[in-house]
XYZ file of C-alpha atoms in Angstrom:
689
model
C 27.300 137.417 77.982
C 25.778 136.127 81.185
C 26.071 132.966 83.283
C 22.889 131.317 84.507
C 23.826 129.670 87.789
C 21.287 129.475 90.580
C 21.188 129.176 94.363
C 18.303 128.002 96.507
C 18.079 131.027 98.789
C 17.436 134.726 98.111
C 20.299 137.221 98.352
C 19.357 140.105 100.656
C 22.509 142.198 100.724
C 25.911 142.545 99.044
C 29.108 144.455 99.845
C 32.481 144.750 98.092
C 35.839 144.709 99.894
C 38.010 147.859 99.765
C 40.524 146.159 97.447
C 37.719 145.146 95.082
C 38.651 141.479 95.252
C 35.857 140.081 97.369
C 32.089 140.174 97.556
C 30.259 139.480 100.805
C 26.577 138.601 100.728
C 23.892 138.038 103.348
C 21.319 135.357 102.646
C 17.828 134.252 103.542
C 19.217 130.972 104.903
C 20.734 132.878 107.874
C 24.314 132.760 106.569
C 26.999 135.060 105.190
C 29.169 134.052 102.206
C 32.460 135.509 100.943
C 33.269 135.319 97.210
C 36.334 135.909 95.094
C 35.175 138.616 92.671
C 37.712 137.738 89.947
C 37.112 134.032 89.621
C 33.545 134.028 90.926
C 34.111 131.285 93.464
C 33.040 130.995 97.098
C 35.910 131.316 99.579
C 35.540 128.808 102.377
C 32.293 127.704 103.931
C 29.410 129.976 104.813
C 29.613 131.997 108.019
C 27.029 130.649 110.428
C 25.824 132.147 113.674
C 22.678 134.075 112.859
C 19.273 132.564 113.565
C 17.337 134.834 111.248
C 17.632 136.142 107.715
C 20.781 138.226 107.208
C 19.486 141.622 106.128
C 22.680 143.670 105.886
C 26.453 143.270 105.631
C 29.317 145.769 105.698
C 33.099 145.449 105.338
C 35.604 147.539 107.292
C 37.708 150.112 105.438
C 40.860 148.063 106.052
C 39.158 144.888 104.820
C 39.859 142.926 108.006
C 36.362 142.331 109.331
C 32.724 141.959 108.300
C 29.647 143.111 110.183
C 26.243 141.514 109.598
C 22.775 142.187 110.970
C 19.842 139.790 111.012
C 16.147 139.371 111.726
C 16.959 137.865 115.103
C 17.914 141.305 116.482
C 21.669 140.655 116.708
C 24.782 141.998 114.989
C 27.737 139.703 114.380
C 31.359 140.651 113.651
C 33.496 138.238 111.574
C 37.174 137.968 110.727
C 37.430 138.497 106.960
C 40.412 136.151 106.591
C 39.379 133.210 108.773
C 35.606 133.596 108.811
C 35.581 133.232 112.586
C 33.226 135.246 114.787
C 35.007 138.057 116.626
C 33.551 138.214 120.097
C 29.970 137.746 121.187
C 27.060 139.047 119.111
C 26.066 142.670 119.720
C 22.683 142.663 121.410
C 20.381 145.512 122.344
C 17.886 145.976 119.554
C 14.391 144.748 120.351
C 13.380 144.047 116.754
C 14.963 143.051 113.433
C 18.282 144.648 112.444
C 17.686 146.054 108.983
C 20.982 147.824 108.232
C 24.586 148.049 109.448
C 27.489 150.378 108.622
C 31.084 150.760 109.834
C 32.859 154.045 110.548
C 35.850 154.865 108.299
C 38.294 154.317 111.191
C 36.714 150.952 111.985
C 36.096 151.854 115.618
C 32.329 152.220 115.532
C 29.455 150.141 114.161
C 26.104 151.765 113.389
C 22.896 149.751 113.098
C 19.310 150.555 112.152
C 16.431 148.450 113.381
C 12.725 147.827 113.075
C 12.552 148.936 116.730
C 12.766 152.493 115.291
C 16.217 153.199 116.767
C 19.752 153.624 115.480
C 22.438 152.223 117.753
C 26.170 152.874 117.914
C 28.566 150.182 119.125
C 32.224 150.146 120.142
C 33.893 147.735 117.736
C 36.560 146.566 120.210
C 34.455 146.085 123.323
C 31.085 145.415 121.734
C 29.453 147.837 124.129
C 26.556 150.052 123.066
C 27.552 153.721 122.790
C 24.020 155.048 122.638
C 20.705 154.915 120.808
C 19.461 157.589 118.401
C 15.715 158.077 118.517
C 13.454 160.180 116.340
C 12.039 158.036 113.562
C 8.369 157.064 113.822
C 8.809 153.792 111.972
C 11.347 151.011 111.403
C 14.811 152.240 110.406
C 15.459 150.507 107.076
C 18.879 151.899 106.134
C 21.880 153.700 107.652
C 25.000 155.218 106.067
C 28.049 157.024 107.490
C 29.708 160.025 105.850
C 33.296 159.576 104.568
C 34.654 161.844 107.324
C 32.888 159.775 109.965
C 31.059 162.770 111.414
C 27.494 162.184 110.255
C 24.935 159.433 109.879
C 22.082 159.334 107.380
C 19.076 157.106 108.000
C 16.024 156.114 105.982
C 12.816 154.898 107.546
C 9.423 153.373 107.026
C 8.088 156.746 108.208
C 8.946 158.069 104.704
C 11.711 160.404 105.944
C 15.482 160.697 105.806
C 17.277 161.952 108.925
C 20.794 163.255 109.468
C 22.629 162.767 112.773
C 25.807 163.996 114.431
C 27.952 160.873 114.873
C 29.709 162.142 118.003
C 26.821 163.703 119.921
C 23.964 161.605 118.580
C 21.894 164.704 117.979
C 19.625 165.122 114.969
C 20.927 167.626 112.417
C 18.017 169.745 111.308
C 14.514 168.631 110.475
C 13.674 165.325 108.779
C 14.096 165.366 104.987
C 10.613 164.944 103.593
C 9.339 164.345 100.089
C 9.025 160.594 99.637
C 5.500 159.202 99.715
C 6.504 155.694 100.749
C 9.030 153.903 102.985
C 12.667 154.899 102.380
C 14.378 151.581 101.697
C 17.968 152.697 101.224
C 20.260 155.707 101.687
C 23.813 156.403 100.476
C 26.179 159.346 100.978
C 28.391 160.764 98.213
C 32.179 160.315 98.519
C 32.657 164.042 99.130
C 29.986 164.008 101.827
C 28.000 166.773 100.161
C 24.803 164.946 99.304
C 22.725 161.978 100.367
C 20.688 159.813 98.001
C 17.522 158.011 99.060
C 15.220 155.530 97.346
C 11.684 154.581 98.188
C 8.708 152.369 97.544
C 7.261 155.424 95.760
C 9.467 154.321 92.796
C 11.707 157.416 92.958
C 15.288 158.350 93.821
C 15.890 161.667 95.583
C 19.054 163.686 96.216
C 19.488 165.941 99.237
C 22.068 168.571 100.194
C 23.779 167.359 103.390
C 24.299 170.876 104.721
C 20.945 172.476 104.010
C 18.696 169.417 103.791
C 17.181 170.741 100.583
C 16.212 168.513 97.676
C 18.660 168.671 94.771
C 16.700 168.678 91.554
C 13.576 166.733 90.743
C 13.092 163.101 91.808
C 14.680 160.559 89.449
C 11.930 158.520 87.857
C 11.995 155.507 85.584
C 11.591 152.396 87.714
C 8.195 150.721 87.556
C 8.422 149.167 91.007
C 9.684 149.960 94.489
C 13.304 151.151 94.509
C 15.004 148.983 97.127
C 18.694 149.837 97.011
C 21.054 152.614 95.968
C 24.805 153.250 95.720
C 26.943 156.215 94.639
C 30.038 155.752 92.446
C 33.466 156.494 93.997
C 33.833 159.627 91.866
C 30.329 160.794 92.777
C 29.325 161.084 89.126
C 26.611 158.449 88.971
C 24.039 156.701 91.124
C 22.986 153.070 90.709
C 19.587 151.813 91.836
C 17.983 148.383 92.144
C 14.246 147.800 92.084
C 11.425 145.338 92.571
C 10.851 145.725 88.812
C 13.886 143.388 88.491
C 16.081 146.021 86.831
C 19.120 148.102 87.710
C 19.404 151.672 86.490
C 22.384 154.003 86.307
C 21.811 157.749 86.670
C 23.932 160.813 85.960
C 24.127 162.758 89.235
C 24.502 166.095 87.475
C 21.626 165.807 85.011
C 19.437 163.229 86.726
C 19.128 161.321 83.459
C 19.603 157.588 83.034
C 22.880 156.400 81.506
C 22.405 153.686 78.922
C 19.634 151.132 79.131
C 18.352 149.369 82.263
C 20.442 146.347 83.243
C 18.270 143.313 82.635
C 18.829 139.763 83.763
C 17.488 139.320 87.270
C 14.198 137.454 87.541
C 13.383 138.700 91.024
C 13.559 141.886 93.078
C 16.992 143.555 93.104
C 17.453 143.917 96.846
C 20.984 145.231 97.064
C 23.509 147.207 95.019
C 27.238 147.850 95.501
C 29.894 149.540 93.336
C 33.545 148.450 93.270
C 36.143 150.889 94.679
C 37.515 151.571 91.182
C 34.004 152.295 89.904
C 34.289 149.715 87.128
C 31.866 147.110 88.398
C 28.378 146.995 89.822
C 27.331 144.071 92.002
C 23.677 143.239 92.553
C 21.921 140.760 94.821
C 18.402 139.543 94.169
C 15.506 137.509 95.492
C 16.051 135.284 92.430
C 18.957 133.795 94.433
C 21.675 135.267 92.237
C 24.500 137.736 92.499
C 25.447 139.461 89.279
C 28.487 141.529 88.365
C 28.070 144.185 85.676
C 30.493 146.310 83.705
C 30.246 149.952 84.788
C 33.184 151.340 82.814
C 32.589 155.090 82.338
C 31.664 155.964 78.768
C 30.531 152.460 77.855
C 26.935 151.530 77.226
C 25.773 149.653 80.275
C 23.679 146.558 79.845
C 25.905 143.518 79.414
C 26.563 141.715 82.688
C 29.974 140.295 83.517
C 28.177 137.639 85.392
C 28.726 136.103 88.702
C 25.966 134.125 90.278
C 25.844 131.856 93.309
C 27.313 128.525 92.478
C 26.769 125.195 94.111
C 26.340 122.092 91.961
C 27.377 123.288 88.533
C 29.511 121.572 85.906
C 31.940 124.253 84.810
C 35.029 122.720 83.223
C 37.906 124.087 85.293
C 40.863 122.055 84.028
C 41.925 120.068 80.969
C 44.765 117.652 80.199
C 45.547 115.488 77.152
C 47.111 112.036 77.384
C 50.622 111.666 75.876
C 49.271 109.768 72.867
C 46.415 112.186 72.332
C 43.785 109.470 72.724
C 42.121 110.809 75.844
C 41.053 114.131 77.312
C 40.859 114.423 81.091
C 38.775 117.178 82.655
C 38.215 118.408 86.187
C 34.991 120.208 86.914
C 32.903 122.026 89.482
C 30.797 118.895 90.017
C 33.707 117.467 92.098
C 34.464 114.808 89.491
C 37.193 113.946 86.990
C 36.057 112.784 83.571
C 38.022 110.824 80.969
C 36.835 111.345 77.386
C 37.648 109.630 74.109
C 39.331 112.348 72.054
C 37.921 111.006 68.788
C 34.298 110.316 69.678
C 33.771 112.718 72.571
C 32.188 109.969 74.639
C 33.079 109.324 78.273
C 35.552 106.443 78.429
C 34.296 105.358 81.847
C 32.273 106.525 84.790
C 33.645 109.704 86.376
C 36.364 109.468 89.014
C 34.829 110.417 92.341
C 36.368 111.111 95.720
C 36.917 114.835 95.989
C 34.447 116.727 98.172
C 34.723 120.073 96.381
C 35.539 121.575 92.962
C 38.349 119.934 90.995
C 40.584 122.847 90.031
C 43.401 121.097 88.216
C 44.299 117.812 86.549
C 47.585 116.462 85.185
C 48.584 113.208 83.471
C 51.857 111.375 84.061
C 54.322 111.149 81.125
C 53.633 107.420 80.725
C 49.896 108.095 80.606
C 49.166 105.706 83.461
C 48.217 108.118 86.226
C 46.123 111.216 86.774
C 46.742 113.765 89.512
C 43.944 116.089 90.601
C 43.844 119.098 92.906
C 40.692 120.349 94.572
C 39.118 123.041 96.705
C 38.873 120.332 99.370
C 42.608 121.036 99.951
C 43.752 117.589 98.788
C 45.537 116.040 95.823
C 44.383 112.646 94.604
C 46.099 110.144 92.328
C 44.155 107.871 89.982
C 44.840 104.892 87.745
C 44.176 106.077 84.188
C 43.129 102.622 82.980
C 40.846 101.512 85.808
C 39.810 104.859 87.274
C 40.626 103.643 90.772
C 42.150 105.941 93.369
C 45.827 105.312 93.981
C 46.591 105.508 97.709
C 45.170 108.006 100.195
C 44.608 111.683 99.374
C 47.745 113.817 99.682
C 47.134 116.253 102.515
C 49.073 119.210 103.845
C 47.772 122.299 102.117
C 45.595 124.576 104.247
C 43.752 126.111 101.314
C 42.268 125.033 97.970
C 44.716 123.304 95.622
C 44.600 125.439 92.483
C 47.201 123.765 90.266
C 49.000 120.428 89.941
C 51.834 119.196 87.722
C 53.776 115.934 87.454
C 57.542 115.737 87.008
C 58.905 114.366 83.684
C 60.091 111.162 85.369
C 56.634 110.635 86.849
C 57.963 110.402 90.398
C 56.759 113.677 91.903
C 53.574 115.714 91.913
C 53.812 119.470 92.450
C 50.885 121.498 93.794
C 50.193 125.211 94.207
C 47.586 126.440 96.659
C 45.685 129.459 97.887
C 47.668 129.022 101.121
C 50.526 130.753 99.204
C 52.764 127.661 99.176
C 53.974 125.016 96.734
C 54.285 121.425 97.931
C 55.992 118.395 96.403
C 54.910 114.795 96.985
C 56.407 111.411 96.206
C 53.842 109.687 93.998
C 54.779 106.159 95.079
C 54.757 106.725 98.833
C 52.393 109.683 99.074
C 54.823 111.418 101.407
C 55.850 115.052 101.269
C 59.094 115.204 99.325
C 60.340 118.423 100.911
C 59.275 121.346 103.041
C 56.725 123.699 101.448
C 58.206 126.226 99.021
C 57.444 129.668 100.411
C 57.939 133.105 98.927
C 54.739 134.144 97.217
C 52.651 136.651 99.157
C 49.302 135.583 97.703
C 47.608 132.556 96.135
C 49.689 130.297 93.896
C 47.464 129.986 90.837
C 49.647 127.903 88.531
C 52.682 125.605 88.618
C 54.741 123.955 85.874
C 57.781 121.660 85.886
C 60.643 122.037 83.403
C 61.146 119.285 80.781
C 64.406 118.219 82.450
C 62.790 118.161 85.890
C 65.327 120.558 87.367
C 63.104 123.512 88.221
C 59.541 124.608 88.920
C 57.816 127.772 87.733
C 54.885 129.304 89.605
C 52.447 132.147 88.931
C 50.607 133.960 91.681
C 47.943 136.485 92.606
C 50.834 138.612 93.878
C 51.491 139.440 90.181
C 54.869 137.656 90.109
C 56.376 134.533 88.579
C 58.954 132.581 90.557
C 61.480 129.913 89.637
C 62.414 127.200 92.124
C 65.183 124.617 92.244
C 63.453 121.224 92.259
C 66.200 119.616 94.330
C 66.760 122.247 97.013
C 63.430 124.057 96.999
C 65.202 127.407 96.877
C 64.180 130.250 94.598
C 66.255 130.761 91.475
C 67.001 134.421 90.953
C 64.551 137.208 91.605
C 60.800 137.089 90.918
C 59.814 137.912 87.338
C 58.073 141.282 87.385
C 56.081 142.842 84.584
C 52.491 141.742 84.885
C 50.274 144.335 86.545
C 47.689 141.871 87.835
C 47.269 138.251 88.895
C 49.224 135.610 86.959
C 46.691 132.887 86.208
C 48.769 130.513 84.152
C 52.391 129.577 83.480
C 53.920 127.022 81.149
C 57.445 126.149 79.998
C 58.617 125.633 76.415
C 59.644 122.084 75.394
C 63.309 123.118 75.193
C 63.101 124.541 78.709
C 64.358 127.919 77.584
C 61.209 130.048 77.858
C 58.366 130.663 80.264
C 54.958 131.779 78.995
C 52.504 133.458 81.359
C 48.920 134.730 81.174
C 47.482 137.372 83.466
C 44.437 139.350 84.547
C 46.139 142.341 82.932
C 44.904 140.822 79.618
C 48.406 140.067 78.325
C 50.634 137.069 77.636
C 54.334 137.430 78.370
C 57.326 135.350 77.304
C 60.390 135.172 79.565
C 63.941 133.858 79.315
C 64.305 131.084 81.888
C 67.977 131.743 82.632
C 67.981 135.529 82.871
C 64.380 136.108 83.918
C 64.106 138.883 81.353
C 61.014 139.467 79.243
C 61.453 138.451 75.610
C 59.808 141.036 73.417
C 56.670 143.014 74.117
C 53.606 141.523 75.810
C 51.190 139.714 73.491
C 48.037 141.799 73.422
C 44.634 141.192 71.905
C 42.401 139.711 74.564
C 39.897 142.095 76.111
C 39.509 140.018 79.270
C 41.676 138.172 81.757
C 43.995 135.550 80.245
C 43.129 132.478 82.315
C 45.234 129.773 80.667
C 48.157 129.443 78.261
C 49.812 126.498 76.503
C 52.749 126.070 74.135
C 52.955 123.484 71.347
C 55.421 120.591 71.515
C 57.464 122.058 68.671
C 57.586 125.361 70.538
C 56.235 127.289 67.553
C 52.801 128.295 68.822
C 51.303 129.722 71.992
C 47.592 129.321 72.641
C 45.691 131.436 75.151
C 42.132 131.587 76.475
C 40.288 134.328 78.259
C 37.097 135.299 80.000
C 36.390 137.286 76.823
C 35.268 133.853 75.544
C 37.898 133.655 72.804
C 40.901 131.473 72.029
C 43.923 133.029 70.368
C 46.836 131.351 68.615
C 50.175 133.194 68.510
C 53.448 132.698 66.682
C 55.870 132.068 69.547
C 58.750 133.654 67.635
C 57.135 136.842 66.351
C 54.359 137.283 68.901
C 51.800 137.798 66.143
C 48.425 136.069 65.951
C 48.344 133.376 63.285
C 44.582 133.202 62.735
C 41.341 134.856 63.744
C 40.209 134.307 67.339
C 38.375 131.025 67.842
C 34.896 131.642 69.179
C 32.160 129.258 70.153
C 32.079 129.077 73.927
C 29.290 131.073 75.533
C 30.946 131.691 78.899
C 34.397 132.120 80.461
C 37.020 129.769 78.995
C 39.021 128.410 81.933
C 41.568 126.058 80.417
C 43.427 125.098 77.255
C 45.688 122.255 76.130
C 47.387 121.395 72.835
C 47.366 117.924 71.293
C 50.782 116.290 70.720
C 50.400 116.704 66.940
C 50.126 120.482 67.383
C 47.170 120.683 64.988
C 44.373 120.620 67.532
C 43.639 122.319 70.823
C 41.057 121.525 73.477
C 39.314 124.086 75.670
C 37.070 123.890 78.738
C 34.544 126.505 79.772
C 32.044 127.642 82.360
C 29.402 126.899 79.698
C 29.905 123.233 80.712
C 31.372 122.157 77.379
C 34.734 120.979 76.103
C 35.600 121.920 72.534
C 38.269 120.524 70.233
C 39.521 122.902 67.551
C 41.503 122.314 64.379
C 43.979 125.199 64.226
C 45.418 124.123 60.897
C 42.460 125.041 58.658
C 40.522 128.207 57.754
C 37.455 128.870 59.847
C 35.017 130.301 57.308
C 33.010 127.804 55.276
C 31.651 128.124 51.763
C 29.554 125.912 49.524
C 29.586 128.280 46.549
C 32.114 129.526 44.019
C 30.876 133.043 44.793
C 33.073 134.421 47.579
C 30.237 136.602 48.864
C 28.390 133.420 49.817
C 31.032 132.415 52.343
C 29.475 131.664 55.714
C 31.012 133.404 58.713
C 30.726 132.254 62.343
C 27.339 132.863 63.997
C 27.351 136.331 65.480
C 26.510 135.135 68.951
C 29.984 133.634 69.034
C 31.231 137.202 68.842
C 28.899 138.408 71.617
C 26.997 140.525 69.082
C 24.114 141.956 71.131
C 21.895 143.192 68.298
C 21.578 139.954 66.320
C 22.019 137.290 68.952
C 22.135 133.889 67.343
C 22.279 134.849 63.676
C 24.491 133.134 61.118
C 25.908 135.771 58.771
C 27.173 135.703 55.228
C 30.443 137.180 54.037
C 28.992 140.689 53.978
C 27.342 140.493 57.368
C 23.820 139.792 56.124
C 21.486 137.724 58.309
C 20.980 134.169 57.052
C 19.849 131.824 59.783
C 18.823 132.212 63.417
C 19.735 129.621 66.054
C 17.540 129.408 69.207
C 19.342 130.629 72.305
C 19.145 127.326 74.204
C 21.306 125.693 71.507
C 24.115 128.247 71.742
C 26.310 126.490 74.336
C 26.334 123.213 72.383
C 26.371 124.266 68.735
C 29.493 123.492 66.697
C 31.513 126.581 65.826
C 33.714 127.021 62.758
C 36.939 125.154 63.454
C 35.366 122.732 65.951
C 36.022 119.059 65.280
C 34.380 117.911 68.503
C 32.116 119.307 71.211
C 31.651 117.474 74.514
C 28.997 116.538 75.663
C 28.361 114.459 72.576
C 24.749 115.625 72.209
C 26.040 118.882 70.739
C 24.309 120.431 67.737
C 26.028 120.352 64.352
C 24.475 122.306 61.473
C 24.439 120.556 58.098
C 24.648 123.417 55.589
C 25.565 121.247 52.606
C 22.143 121.848 50.987
C 21.523 125.286 52.431
C 20.307 127.875 49.898
C 19.965 131.516 50.747
C 19.003 134.710 48.976
C 16.391 137.430 48.658
C 13.932 135.858 46.198
C 11.746 134.038 48.718
C 8.621 134.988 46.731
C 9.742 132.662 43.941
C 9.522 129.602 46.189
C 6.408 127.554 45.248
C 3.809 127.946 47.967
C 2.860 124.269 48.015
C 6.478 123.181 48.212
C 7.107 125.636 51.013
C 4.135 124.288 52.919
C 5.311 120.719 52.528
C 8.738 121.584 53.805
C 7.498 122.327 57.313
């Protein structure tokens, strides 16, 4: 399933950080942007300094700095962490910089330019180390071998050249065979072959030692091939083209693997592969970045989706009022919404004040106040009844506020941030209640307060869960270890005896609060990251949501699922909450909807005494690629097709409410289905349209 989120400027180039966590892109609007690959969110503001389109970006092997080249003939070096420019721009080229690369040791930068030269630069001093000349046209692409000894370059002169990195001398004759400009070159991880792509619509492989062509050209694209990358294991090549597709090729056989990756609506200008080889990232003139699943052995063709985001309305956080009358949501449109839980209508105009995405919302135990945390690094307090802001924003965090919680007595708000700290604030005075709680070594993604108000639990990108004494701010015991990836969500059971956590490792874990030991085996079933977990007020059920677009309900005692997965959202599900009665849950998604589900009833529907006539959920709710949008009967037969633009807002089995309130609900009370369509009177059929 794919997200459709647009930006107003073409994406010229993409690169992935060595740890696979970040994407860096260069844009037509003269800026560079860093993204979090997991959550698909921009990190900080755009990097500004270029005065021409950014044509190429590269990330150092240690992940500490970025290099970018632009149409204005300069190369800029940036600090990956702070986004600050490191030193003055590198100047020397007399025409557009088309490509940049960084040596494996990070000491040398290589650039290719439309001035027909390749230049080498000392990373520390910024001084030019020499210019390689030999191409008879603009140098469109450069790559450095893994051992740092050789450079490969592709040019408008239709040739590929190999160079000695230390001496600057050309290695052998130009590699000839393309009949059009060579747009991109890449070198295999073992340094044995170079791959080139061209406007002649082909991909060619060359032996690095002999310069000979390896096999026949790879053909299949119907437009210029603009970008190429080689997988970390050297087994496959990925190409992007002006025909708006991405193709994956087997290096050994030269054959395509799976079907072309479709989705872009403009030229695919840049391709990158994650260090673990599991993801492909593409940048396009359609102003999107997309992330695709490249798991070996799987059919390629379903994007994992990440596109540039600005003013979208993804629902990032959900909370339910103590009486269950209202749902509060925080979204990417910088606003907090209060909804009537029965009608699905907005109870008032949205609460406005934040200047960036609202990541988290919480409601005080008396239901009178809302706390919200935002990417703008502030926490705001609001009057639930009037919607007015209560006092000034709470400031102190130096990074986005990713999670907020309110103490049981309603006196304190707790916040976790990407600055790796937890802060406590007095709600009445707005003052910091204590020094920041420090200990996590990465972003604090989730915080929860115990029912007795004595301790705090936090989950982090550092894969750990920590317990903190609310009074002293000190850690309680050792970190809880067991998850093998980021901990997105933590919650505490009503009796205060258990912690429940959800992680990118696709599992839910239950922990003993006192001992810190895991209780039972991890709960497994999701096939994507577990982004949010909740536990019912009676402590009997755990509910989890995932970027696999499903909701699962678990027996808290046995760890078994109690019903089939709830499906209906058409994009990542970010948040979940359980109503006080324990019979309903509410979920928020990147598909811009909020759904209320009844978890106390069966989810198949029938209007016939014949069990084979039972209607099952529409197959698109199960991401079924071959019958997208079809309603199926009990035996999987096609019954009814729903147009794709209705999918995000159609009611799913088990839904009692979908927000926004213009959602589509199918009335199947008079629906008849079968094979004998020829028995329908023609005149009657005509009148029915």
